Coordinates of C-alpha atoms in Angstrom, one line a residue:
Chain A
X1 CA -0.3 0.2 -0.4
X2 CA 2.5 2.2 1.7
X3 CA 4.7 1.5 -2.4
X4 CA 1.6 2.4 -4.1
X5 CA 1.1 5.5 -3.0
X6 CA 4.6 6.8 -3.7
X7 CA 4.6 5.0 -6.9
X8 CA 1.4 7.2 -7.5
X9 CA 2.6 9.9 -6.2
X10 CA 6.1 10.0 -8.2
X11 CA 3.8 9.3 -11.6
X12 CA 1.9 12.1 -10.6
X13 CA 4.3 14.8 -9.8
X14 CA 6.3 13.6 -12.9
X15 CA 2.9 14.7 -15.4
X16 CA 2.0 17.8 -12.4
X17 CA 5.6 19.8 -14.1
X18 CA 4.9 17.9 -17.1
X19 CA 1.7 19.8 -18.2
X20 CA 4.2 22.5 -16.8
X21 CA 6.9 22.8 -18.8
X22 CA 4.2 22.4 -21.6
X23 CA 4.3 24.9 -24.6
X24 CA 1.3 24.9 -26.4
X25 CA 3.3 24.5 -30.3
X26 CA 2.9 27.2 -32.7
X27 CA 1.3 25.5 -36.1
X28 CA 2.5 26.0 -38.8
X29 CA 1.7 25.4 -42.3
X30 CA 3.7 25.8 -45.8
X31 CA 3.4 28.2 -48.7
X32 CA 3.9 28.1 -52.6
X33 CA 5.8 30.8 -54.7
X34 CA 5.5 30.6 -58.1
X35 CA 8.0 33.8 -59.8
X36 CA 6.4 33.6 -63.9
X37 CA 8.9 36.2 -66.2
X38 CA 7.0 37.8 -68.0
X39 CA 7.6 40.6 -70.6
X40 CA 5.0 43.0 -70.2
X41 CA 1.7 41.3 -69.8
X42 CA 2.6 37.9 -71.8
X43 CA 4.8 35.1 -71.0
X44 CA 8.5 34.9 -71.5
X45 CA 9.4 32.4 -74.3
X46 CA 13.3 32.1 -73.4
X47 CA 15.6 32.1 -76.8
X48 CA 12.3 32.6 -79.0
X49 CA 10.0 35.4 -78.3
X50 CA 10.9 38.7 -80.3
X51 CA 10.3 41.7 -78.3
X52 CA 10.9 45.3 -78.2
X53 CA 11.4 47.4 -75.7
X54 CA 10.2 51.6 -75.7
X55 CA 13.4 52.0 -77.7
X56 CA 12.2 50.4 -80.4
X57 CA 15.2 47.8 -80.1
X58 CA 14.7 44.4 -80.8
X59 CA 15.4 41.3 -78.0
X60 CA 15.8 38.4 -77.4
X61 CA 16.0 36.7 -74.4
X62 CA 18.2 34.3 -73.9
X63 CA 19.2 33.7 -70.6
X64 CA 17.6 35.1 -67.4
X65 CA 18.6 34.1 -64.2
X66 CA 18.7 35.9 -60.6
X67 CA 19.1 35.4 -56.8
X68 CA 16.2 36.3 -54.5
X69 CA 17.1 36.0 -50.8
X70 CA 15.8 36.9 -47.4
X71 CA 11.9 36.7 -47.8
X72 CA 9.5 38.1 -45.1
X73 CA 5.6 37.2 -44.7
X74 CA 3.4 40.1 -43.3
X75 CA 1.0 38.8 -41.7
X76 CA -2.4 41.3 -41.7
X77 CA -2.4 42.4 -38.3
X78 CA 1.1 44.2 -39.1
X79 CA 3.5 41.9 -37.9
X80 CA 6.2 39.9 -39.6
X81 CA 8.1 36.4 -40.3
X82 CA 11.0 36.1 -41.3
X83 CA 11.7 32.9 -42.8
X84 CA 15.2 31.5 -41.6
X85 CA 18.0 33.1 -43.5
X86 CA 19.9 30.1 -44.4
X87 CA 16.8 28.5 -46.0
X88 CA 16.3 31.5 -47.8
X89 CA 18.5 32.0 -50.8
X90 CA 17.0 30.9 -54.4
X91 CA 18.2 31.2 -57.5
X92 CA 15.4 31.7 -59.5
X93 CA 16.7 29.9 -63.9
X94 CA 14.8 30.5 -66.9
X95 CA 15.8 27.7 -68.1
X96 CA 14.6 24.9 -65.6
X97 CA 10.8 25.7 -64.4
X98 CA 11.6 23.9 -61.4
X99 CA 13.6 26.7 -60.0
X100 CA 11.0 29.3 -60.1
X101 CA 8.5 26.8 -58.3
X102 CA 9.4 26.1 -54.5
X103 CA 7.3 26.6 -51.0
X104 CA 8.3 27.2 -47.8
X105 CA 7.2 25.1 -45.1
X106 CA 7.6 26.1 -41.5
X107 CA 5.6 29.6 -41.3
X108 CA 3.0 29.8 -39.0
X109 CA -0.5 29.7 -39.2
X110 CA -1.8 33.4 -40.4
X111 CA -3.9 35.3 -42.8
X112 CA -0.8 37.6 -45.2
X113 CA -1.2 40.2 -46.9
X114 CA 2.0 40.5 -48.6
X115 CA 5.8 39.7 -48.8
X116 CA 9.2 40.8 -49.1
X117 CA 12.1 39.9 -50.5
X118 CA 15.7 41.4 -51.5
X119 CA 16.9 40.6 -54.7
X120 CA 20.5 39.6 -54.2
X121 CA 23.0 38.3 -51.1
X122 CA 23.7 40.0 -48.8
X123 CA 26.8 41.1 -47.6
X124 CA 27.6 38.8 -44.4
X125 CA 27.3 36.3 -47.0
X126 CA 28.4 37.2 -49.7
X127 CA 31.6 37.4 -47.8
X128 CA 31.1 34.0 -45.7
X129 CA 33.3 30.8 -45.6
X130 CA 33.3 28.8 -48.6
X131 CA 31.3 25.6 -46.2
X132 CA 29.3 28.2 -46.2
X133 CA 28.2 28.6 -49.5
X134 CA 25.7 25.0 -50.3
X135 CA 22.7 24.6 -52.1
X136 CA 22.1 27.6 -54.1
X137 CA 25.3 29.3 -52.9
X138 CA 27.3 26.9 -53.8
X139 CA 30.0 28.7 -56.1
X140 CA 31.3 25.9 -58.2
X141 CA 27.7 24.5 -59.0
X142 CA 26.5 27.6 -60.3
X143 CA 29.5 29.3 -61.3
X144 CA 27.7 31.0 -64.0
X145 CA 26.1 33.1 -61.3
X146 CA 29.4 34.2 -59.6
X147 CA 32.5 36.7 -60.0
X148 CA 35.5 34.3 -59.2
X149 CA 38.2 37.8 -59.3
X150 CA 36.2 40.3 -57.5
X151 CA 34.2 37.2 -55.8
X152 CA 30.8 38.4 -55.7
X153 CA 27.5 36.5 -57.1
X154 CA 25.6 38.1 -60.1
X155 CA 22.9 39.0 -58.2
X156 CA 20.9 39.5 -62.5
X157 CA 21.8 38.1 -65.5
X158 CA 19.4 38.9 -68.3
X159 CA 21.1 38.0 -71.6
X160 CA 20.9 37.8 -75.1
X161 CA 20.3 38.8 -79.0
X162 CA 19.4 42.2 -80.6
X163 CA 19.7 43.6 -84.3
X164 CA 20.8 46.5 -81.6
X165 CA 23.6 44.8 -79.9
X166 CA 27.1 45.1 -81.7
X167 CA 28.6 42.2 -84.3
X168 CA 31.4 39.8 -82.1
X169 CA 33.9 38.6 -84.7
X170 CA 31.6 35.0 -85.3
X171 CA 28.7 37.3 -85.8
X172 CA 26.7 37.1 -83.4
X173 CA 25.3 40.1 -81.3
X174 CA 24.4 39.7 -78.1
X175 CA 23.9 41.6 -75.5
X176 CA 24.2 41.5 -71.9
X177 CA 24.0 42.4 -67.8
X178 CA 26.0 40.4 -65.2
X179 CA 24.5 42.9 -62.1
X180 CA 25.7 42.5 -58.3
X181 CA 27.7 44.5 -55.8
X182 CA 27.4 44.0 -52.5
X183 CA 29.3 46.4 -51.3
X184 CA 32.7 45.7 -51.2
X185 CA 34.6 43.3 -49.0
X186 CA 37.6 46.1 -47.8
X187 CA 36.5 49.7 -49.4
X188 CA 33.2 50.8 -50.1
X189 CA 32.0 50.2 -54.2
X190 CA 28.1 50.0 -55.2
X191 CA 25.3 47.9 -53.1
X192 CA 22.8 46.5 -56.4
X193 CA 20.8 44.6 -53.4
X194 CA 17.1 45.9 -54.0
X195 CA 14.3 45.0 -51.6
X196 CA 10.7 44.2 -53.3
X197 CA 7.5 43.7 -51.5
X198 CA 4.3 42.3 -52.9
X199 CA 0.7 43.4 -51.7
X200 CA -1.1 40.7 -52.9
X201 CA -4.0 43.1 -53.9
X202 CA -5.8 43.1 -50.6
X203 CA -6.3 39.5 -50.5
X204 CA -5.3 37.2 -47.8
X205 CA -2.8 33.8 -48.3
X206 CA -5.1 31.6 -45.4
X207 CA -1.9 29.4 -44.6
X208 CA -2.2 26.9 -41.5
X209 CA -1.2 23.5 -40.8
X210 CA -3.5 21.9 -43.5
X211 CA -4.4 25.3 -45.9
X212 CA -1.3 25.7 -48.2
X213 CA -1.5 29.2 -50.8
X214 CA 0.0 29.5 -53.5
X215 CA 1.2 32.8 -54.7
X216 CA 2.2 33.9 -58.4
X217 CA 4.9 36.7 -58.7
X218 CA 5.6 37.8 -61.9
X219 CA 8.8 39.1 -62.8
X220 CA 8.9 41.7 -66.2
X221 CA 11.7 41.9 -67.8
X222 CA 10.8 44.2 -69.6
X223 CA 11.0 46.6 -66.3
X224 CA 14.7 46.3 -67.4
X225 CA 14.8 48.2 -70.3
X226 CA 12.3 50.3 -69.5
X227 CA 11.2 51.1 -65.5
X228 CA 12.8 54.2 -63.3
X229 CA 15.5 54.4 -66.3
X230 CA 16.0 53.9 -70.0
X231 CA 18.4 50.9 -70.9
X232 CA 19.2 51.5 -74.1
X233 CA 20.9 48.1 -75.8
X234 CA 22.5 50.0 -78.8
X235 CA 24.3 52.1 -75.9
X236 CA 24.7 49.8 -73.3
X237 CA 24.9 46.2 -74.8
X238 CA 27.1 44.9 -71.9
X239 CA 26.2 46.2 -68.3
X240 CA 28.3 44.3 -65.9
X241 CA 30.8 45.7 -62.8
X242 CA 30.6 48.9 -63.7
X243 CA 28.4 52.2 -62.5
X244 CA 25.5 51.7 -64.7
X245 CA 24.7 48.5 -63.0
X246 CA 22.7 51.2 -60.5
X247 CA 20.8 52.0 -63.2
X248 CA 19.9 48.4 -64.3
X249 CA 19.6 47.5 -60.5
X250 CA 17.0 50.3 -59.5
X251 CA 14.8 48.7 -62.5
X252 CA 14.5 45.2 -61.0
X253 CA 13.8 46.6 -57.9
X254 CA 10.5 47.6 -59.4
X255 CA 10.3 44.2 -62.0
X256 CA 9.0 41.9 -59.3
X257 CA 4.6 42.3 -59.6
X258 CA 1.8 40.6 -57.6
X259 CA 0.3 38.1 -60.0
X260 CA -2.6 36.6 -58.3
X261 CA -3.0 34.0 -55.6
X262 CA -4.7 30.5 -54.8
X263 CA -5.9 29.6 -51.4
X264 CA -7.1 25.8 -51.0
Chain B
X1 CA 69.6 -30.2 -32.8
X2 CA 69.0 -27.1 -34.6
X3 CA 71.1 -28.2 -37.4
X4 CA 68.4 -31.5 -37.7
X5 CA 65.4 -29.8 -37.7
X6 CA 67.0 -27.3 -40.2
X7 CA 67.3 -30.0 -42.6
X8 CA 64.0 -31.8 -41.4
X9 CA 61.6 -29.0 -42.3
X10 CA 61.4 -29.3 -46.3
X11 CA 60.4 -25.2 -45.7
X12 CA 63.6 -24.8 -43.8
X13 CA 66.4 -24.5 -46.6
X14 CA 64.2 -21.7 -48.0
X15 CA 63.4 -19.5 -44.8
X16 CA 66.9 -19.7 -43.7
X17 CA 68.0 -18.6 -47.9
X18 CA 65.6 -15.9 -47.5
X19 CA 66.3 -14.5 -44.5
X20 CA 70.3 -14.6 -44.9
X21 CA 68.8 -12.3 -48.6
X22 CA 66.7 -9.9 -46.7
X23 CA 68.7 -10.0 -43.7
X24 CA 70.7 -7.3 -45.1
X25 CA 67.9 -5.7 -46.3
X26 CA 66.6 -5.2 -43.4
X27 CA 70.1 -4.2 -41.5
X28 CA 70.3 -1.4 -43.8
X29 CA 66.7 -0.3 -44.5
X30 CA 67.3 -0.1 -40.5
X31 CA 70.7 1.9 -39.9
X32 CA 69.3 4.4 -42.7
X33 CA 69.6 7.9 -41.3
X34 CA 68.1 8.8 -44.2
X35 CA 64.7 6.9 -44.1
X36 CA 61.8 9.3 -44.7
X37 CA 60.0 9.0 -41.2
X38 CA 55.7 8.7 -41.6
X39 CA 54.8 11.9 -43.3
X40 CA 53.4 14.5 -40.9
X41 CA 51.8 17.9 -42.3
X42 CA 50.6 20.2 -39.9
X43 CA 50.9 23.9 -40.1
X44 CA 53.7 25.4 -38.9
X45 CA 54.1 29.0 -36.9
X46 CA 57.1 30.2 -37.2
X47 CA 58.7 32.0 -33.7
X48 CA 59.5 35.3 -35.9
X49 CA 56.2 35.4 -37.8
X50 CA 53.0 37.3 -36.7
X51 CA 50.3 35.2 -36.2
X52 CA 48.0 34.6 -39.8
X53 CA 45.2 35.6 -40.7
X54 CA 44.1 32.8 -42.1
X55 CA 40.7 31.2 -40.5
X56 CA 42.7 27.7 -39.6
X57 CA 39.8 27.1 -36.8
X58 CA 37.5 25.9 -40.1
X59 CA 40.5 24.0 -41.6
X60 CA 43.0 22.8 -40.6
X61 CA 45.9 22.3 -42.3
X62 CA 46.2 17.3 -42.2
X63 CA 48.7 15.8 -43.9
X64 CA 45.5 13.9 -46.2
X65 CA 44.7 17.1 -47.1
X66 CA 48.0 18.4 -47.4
X67 CA 48.5 15.9 -49.8
X68 CA 45.3 16.2 -52.0
X69 CA 45.9 19.4 -52.2
X70 CA 49.0 19.1 -52.9
X71 CA 47.7 16.7 -55.6
X72 CA 45.1 18.5 -57.0
X73 CA 48.0 21.6 -56.8
X74 CA 49.9 19.6 -59.5
X75 CA 46.6 18.3 -61.4
X76 CA 46.3 19.9 -64.7
X77 CA 42.6 18.0 -64.4
X78 CA 41.2 21.4 -63.6
X79 CA 41.9 22.7 -67.5
X80 CA 39.9 22.7 -70.0
X81 CA 42.5 20.4 -72.4
X82 CA 44.7 18.6 -69.3
X83 CA 46.8 20.9 -70.1
X84 CA 47.6 23.4 -67.6
X85 CA 47.5 22.8 -64.2
X86 CA 48.7 25.5 -61.1
X87 CA 51.8 24.0 -61.0
X88 CA 51.8 25.3 -64.6
X89 CA 53.3 28.3 -63.4
X90 CA 53.9 27.4 -59.9
X91 CA 57.3 26.7 -60.2
X92 CA 58.7 25.3 -56.4
X93 CA 61.9 26.9 -57.8
X94 CA 60.7 29.9 -58.5
X95 CA 59.2 30.8 -55.0
X96 CA 55.9 29.0 -57.1
X97 CA 56.0 31.8 -58.8
X98 CA 56.4 31.9 -62.7
X99 CA 60.1 31.6 -63.9
X100 CA 61.8 33.6 -66.9
X101 CA 58.1 34.6 -67.6
X102 CA 56.2 37.6 -68.0
X103 CA 53.6 36.9 -69.1
X104 CA 52.1 33.2 -68.3
X105 CA 50.4 30.8 -71.0
X106 CA 47.4 29.3 -70.1
X107 CA 45.2 26.6 -72.3
X108 CA 45.7 27.3 -76.1
X109 CA 49.2 28.9 -75.3
X110 CA 46.9 32.5 -74.2
X111 CA 48.7 34.7 -72.8
X112 CA 47.8 36.1 -69.6
X113 CA 47.7 40.2 -68.3
X114 CA 49.9 39.8 -65.5
X115 CA 53.4 38.0 -63.5
X116 CA 52.6 34.7 -61.9
X117 CA 53.5 35.8 -58.5
X118 CA 54.6 34.0 -55.9
X119 CA 52.9 31.4 -53.6
X120 CA 54.3 31.8 -50.4
X121 CA 53.0 32.4 -46.9
X122 CA 50.1 33.0 -47.8
X123 CA 48.7 32.4 -44.5
X124 CA 49.3 35.8 -43.1
X125 CA 47.9 37.7 -46.7
X126 CA 44.6 39.1 -45.8
X127 CA 43.8 39.9 -50.0
X128 CA 44.8 38.0 -53.4
X129 CA 46.5 39.1 -56.6
X130 CA 48.3 41.9 -58.0
X131 CA 44.5 43.7 -57.1
X132 CA 42.9 42.2 -54.1
X133 CA 40.3 40.8 -55.7
X134 CA 39.7 37.7 -53.8
X135 CA 40.0 38.5 -49.7
X136 CA 39.7 34.5 -49.1
X137 CA 41.9 32.0 -49.8
X138 CA 39.6 29.2 -50.5
X139 CA 38.2 31.3 -53.3
X140 CA 41.3 32.1 -55.3
X141 CA 41.4 29.2 -57.1
X142 CA 38.1 29.3 -59.2
X143 CA 39.6 32.5 -60.8
X144 CA 42.7 30.9 -62.9
X145 CA 40.4 27.9 -63.5
X146 CA 38.0 29.5 -64.8
X147 CA 40.1 32.0 -66.2
X148 CA 40.1 31.7 -70.2
X149 CA 43.5 31.9 -71.0
X150 CA 44.5 30.3 -67.8
X151 CA 42.9 27.2 -67.7
X152 CA 38.9 28.0 -69.2
X153 CA 37.0 25.3 -67.2
X154 CA 34.5 25.1 -65.9
X155 CA 35.0 25.0 -62.1
X156 CA 31.8 22.4 -61.8
X157 CA 33.2 20.0 -64.8
X158 CA 36.7 19.8 -63.5
X159 CA 35.3 18.4 -60.1
X160 CA 33.2 15.4 -62.1
X161 CA 36.1 14.4 -63.8
X162 CA 37.9 14.5 -60.4
X163 CA 34.4 12.4 -58.4
X164 CA 35.3 9.6 -61.7
X165 CA 38.8 9.4 -61.4
X166 CA 40.0 6.9 -59.9
X167 CA 42.2 8.0 -56.9
X168 CA 40.2 11.3 -55.6
X169 CA 37.5 9.8 -54.4
X170 CA 39.6 7.4 -51.5
X171 CA 41.9 10.4 -51.2
X172 CA 38.6 13.5 -50.3
X173 CA 38.0 10.4 -47.6
X174 CA 41.0 9.6 -45.9
X175 CA 41.8 13.8 -45.3
X176 CA 37.3 14.8 -44.7
X177 CA 35.4 11.0 -43.8
X178 CA 33.9 10.5 -47.1
X179 CA 34.5 9.7 -50.8
X180 CA 32.0 13.4 -51.5
X181 CA 33.5 15.6 -53.2
X182 CA 32.2 19.2 -52.7
X183 CA 32.8 22.4 -53.6
X184 CA 34.3 23.3 -50.3
X185 CA 36.4 20.0 -49.7
X186 CA 37.8 20.5 -53.3
X187 CA 38.9 24.8 -52.3
X188 CA 39.4 23.9 -48.6
X189 CA 42.3 21.2 -49.7
X190 CA 43.9 23.2 -51.9
X191 CA 44.2 26.2 -49.0
X192 CA 45.9 23.3 -47.4
X193 CA 48.9 23.3 -49.4
X194 CA 48.6 26.5 -50.1
X195 CA 49.1 27.9 -46.6
X196 CA 51.8 25.2 -45.9
X197 CA 53.7 26.4 -48.1
X198 CA 55.9 29.1 -45.8
X199 CA 59.0 30.0 -46.4
X200 CA 60.8 31.3 -43.0
X201 CA 64.7 29.7 -43.4
X202 CA 66.5 31.8 -45.5
X203 CA 70.0 33.3 -44.8
X204 CA 68.2 36.4 -43.4
X205 CA 65.7 34.2 -40.9
X206 CA 68.7 32.7 -39.4
X207 CA 70.0 36.4 -38.5
X208 CA 67.1 37.2 -36.9
X209 CA 67.0 33.7 -34.7
X210 CA 70.4 34.7 -34.2
X211 CA 71.8 31.4 -36.1
X212 CA 73.8 32.8 -39.0
X213 CA 76.0 36.1 -39.3
X214 CA 75.0 38.5 -42.0
X215 CA 78.6 40.0 -44.2
X216 CA 78.9 43.7 -44.0
X217 CA 77.9 44.6 -47.6
X218 CA 74.6 42.6 -46.5
X219 CA 74.3 44.2 -43.1
X220 CA 74.5 48.0 -44.9
X221 CA 71.8 46.5 -47.4
X222 CA 69.7 45.7 -44.9
X223 CA 70.6 48.5 -43.0
X224 CA 69.5 50.3 -46.8
X225 CA 66.1 48.3 -47.4
X226 CA 64.9 49.8 -44.0
X227 CA 65.7 53.2 -44.9
X228 CA 64.1 53.4 -48.5
X229 CA 61.9 49.8 -48.5
X230 CA 60.7 48.8 -45.5
X231 CA 58.4 52.0 -45.9
X232 CA 55.9 49.2 -48.4
X233 CA 58.2 46.4 -47.7
X234 CA 57.7 46.2 -44.0
X235 CA 58.2 43.8 -41.8
X236 CA 59.6 40.1 -41.0
X237 CA 57.2 39.4 -44.5
X238 CA 58.2 42.0 -46.4
X239 CA 55.8 44.0 -47.5
X240 CA 52.1 46.1 -45.8
X241 CA 50.2 44.1 -48.0
X242 CA 48.7 48.4 -49.8
X243 CA 48.0 48.6 -53.3
X244 CA 50.6 51.4 -54.8
X245 CA 51.6 52.7 -58.0
X246 CA 55.2 53.0 -58.4
X247 CA 55.7 55.0 -60.7
X248 CA 56.0 52.4 -64.1
X249 CA 55.9 55.0 -66.9
X250 CA 51.9 54.0 -67.9
X251 CA 51.5 55.0 -71.3
X252 CA 51.0 51.2 -72.9
X253 CA 49.3 50.3 -69.7
X254 CA 45.5 49.3 -70.5
X255 CA 45.7 47.6 -66.4
X256 CA 43.9 50.1 -64.3
X257 CA 44.5 47.5 -61.1
X258 CA 43.1 47.8 -57.5
X259 CA 41.1 50.7 -59.8
X260 CA 39.0 47.7 -60.8
X261 CA 37.9 45.8 -57.9
X262 CA 37.2 49.3 -56.4
X263 CA 36.0 51.2 -59.0
X264 CA 37.6 54.9 -57.9
X265 CA 40.1 56.7 -59.4
X266 CA 42.2 57.3 -57.3
X267 CA 42.8 53.9 -57.3
X268 CA 43.5 53.4 -61.1
X269 CA 46.9 52.0 -61.8
X270 CA 47.9 50.6 -58.0
X271 CA 49.1 47.1 -57.7
X272 CA 49.6 45.2 -54.7
X273 CA 53.5 45.0 -51.9
X274 CA 54.9 42.0 -53.1
X275 CA 57.1 40.5 -50.3
X276 CA 60.9 40.9 -51.0
X277 CA 60.9 37.1 -49.8
X278 CA 63.5 34.7 -51.9
X279 CA 62.9 37.9 -54.5
X280 CA 66.6 37.0 -55.7
X281 CA 64.7 33.9 -57.4
X282 CA 61.2 35.6 -58.9
X283 CA 62.4 36.6 -62.1
X284 CA 60.7 38.9 -63.8
X285 CA 59.5 41.4 -61.4
X286 CA 56.6 43.7 -61.9
X287 CA 53.2 43.2 -62.3
X288 CA 53.5 42.7 -65.4
X289 CA 57.0 41.2 -65.3
X290 CA 58.9 44.3 -67.7
X291 CA 61.9 44.6 -65.8
X292 CA 64.2 40.8 -65.9
X293 CA 67.1 42.1 -63.2
X294 CA 67.5 43.1 -59.7
X295 CA 69.1 45.7 -60.7
X296 CA 66.7 46.8 -63.6
X297 CA 63.9 47.7 -60.4
X298 CA 66.6 49.3 -58.6
X299 CA 66.9 51.7 -61.3
X300 CA 63.3 52.4 -62.0
X301 CA 63.9 53.9 -58.5
X302 CA 66.3 55.7 -59.1
X303 CA 65.7 57.1 -61.8
X304 CA 62.9 55.7 -63.5
X305 CA 59.7 56.5 -61.8
X306 CA 57.5 58.7 -63.6
X307 CA 54.6 60.9 -62.2
X308 CA 51.5 60.7 -62.3
X309 CA 48.1 61.8 -60.5
X310 CA 48.4 57.9 -58.1
X311 CA 52.0 58.0 -58.2
X312 CA 52.4 57.0 -54.5
X313 CA 53.5 60.2 -52.0
X314 CA 56.7 58.5 -50.9
X315 CA 58.0 57.7 -54.5
X316 CA 57.6 62.0 -54.7
X317 CA 58.6 64.0 -51.5
X318 CA 60.6 67.1 -51.9
X319 CA 60.0 67.2 -55.4
X320 CA 62.1 64.6 -56.3
X321 CA 60.8 61.4 -58.1
X322 CA 62.0 58.2 -56.9
X323 CA 64.8 56.9 -54.4
X324 CA 68.1 58.2 -54.8
X325 CA 70.7 55.0 -54.8
X326 CA 73.8 55.1 -55.4
X327 CA 75.7 52.3 -58.2
X328 CA 77.9 51.1 -54.7
X329 CA 74.1 51.4 -52.4
X330 CA 72.4 49.6 -55.3
X331 CA 74.8 46.7 -54.6
X332 CA 74.4 46.1 -50.9
X333 CA 70.4 46.1 -50.8
X334 CA 71.5 42.9 -53.6
X335 CA 73.6 41.9 -51.4
X336 CA 70.9 42.0 -48.8
X337 CA 68.1 40.8 -51.4
X338 CA 70.2 37.5 -51.6
X339 CA 69.6 37.1 -48.5
X340 CA 66.0 36.5 -48.5
X341 CA 66.0 33.7 -51.1
X342 CA 65.7 30.0 -48.9
X343 CA 67.1 27.0 -49.9
X344 CA 64.6 24.8 -47.9
X345 CA 61.6 25.8 -49.3
X346 CA 62.7 25.4 -52.8
X347 CA 64.8 22.2 -52.6
X348 CA 61.7 21.0 -49.8
X349 CA 60.5 17.8 -50.9
X350 CA 57.4 17.9 -49.4
X351 CA 55.7 20.6 -52.5
X352 CA 57.7 19.2 -55.1
X353 CA 55.0 17.4 -57.9
X354 CA 57.7 15.0 -58.1

């Protein structure tokens, strides 16, 4: 009898402590993000579609890649959920649909009204050790999106052909915009990291454990030529690590637009 | 009795015979003072050097990592056509600079634009290349691999070649614990080899730690270097690691040096101050290898310095261009510079390709 009481006492105290310590875990869910490359209202047909910019310069896009990072979701009460930094680097490649359609999990349940992200890679990660550059940041796997001679990621790479671009010895007429620059590791240089905010147009992404909203964002390549700055292929067929790149960065800041949202 | 045992056993004769044949071999082996001990590599901090700046906490040097890095360093597989390795342009006898080449030739004999610098004491360097574009040694090798006039290979293809190689997977396992060949491991192994290339045993070093004397000429040369050169070639590493325009005629210069990285006009035509260690064996000199002898270099500072708006102020003091040097002073400086040659480093078999 005595032992029974002791055992009972022992267990009850365990339960008691157990209840005291237990914090109701926050319920989380998943959200899907889709980035669709466009030329104004039309889907971008890479390699085949012929378009023209506001200056009337024709162009075909052969490469259109960009780095997005540091995703944040804004709730309808104004509070912000920041995706853990290392889970929040995405390289979108125009010729690889698997890169432009991805899900992020472990997001707290809520009604979200906006998405914020950076275009580019922050200074801390840009200067980090090689062991911290994994996945989409691997500088060997994605060497085409990285300058090795002046280390830094290429935030946005647009290449294509245009009759306005100068003829190369092989007869091609190619324009190349490789835009990067995180500010310099010891000497201050330009910073082409930009932030975009996508408001869900008075709708809400209803995110629950069992409800996964799907957000579609448009990336309008035409804005790179015709944004806050006008970029001429004829005048600037090549823009890389130079001051002119700031004008392109100011254009890509406004390149991303809300397209639509699915709630399930 | 033992005799009987031997004769009764059909294998005994063979055993005894082999023992007799092998005994002297064992004897010689045991007695041989030159027999190499098992190779054990680590980063060794010279007592008279400052603390290194390389992040050994993230990438400690191990024997297996060093051996892997060394194999990679000397392997042409890293180039597009298999013809060029790191060691093609970085030759040990020249302190891993490119002996007798002003510029170096890569795949298809294409010429680069800058002189291949020595690879020594990189663990103390805080930036790399003549323009200091790279701030971390681990990030450096991708540049020569990708450069169309150097190795012209996609780094991803280079790593695939290693994955399909007979030897590399086992070497990566020995160095990093599994056969997986990642970009991080690849670059860290190269750094393990390169940071181990420490030159700290020259005659001058032995003078510093009290093991050897310098001659009168060498001592006077040392004093002249301290007076006239050490504002840039400072400290035991003989460089302050700054970027300076040292007054080379720029009329045929298209390379704007440091300004390519900082995009600042005040950095135009500035290049990294190189170390003077092993300088007697690293000819030719300057970022484009335009000067072939130490006498030419000193004559440049004596009479050749050209004014320019980014010329280093040290080279135009009191309205005079350059650093005035008599023939006698030049000769003494050159005597001293030869004491910076580190034969042990230049001839160390552990670093050699073969």
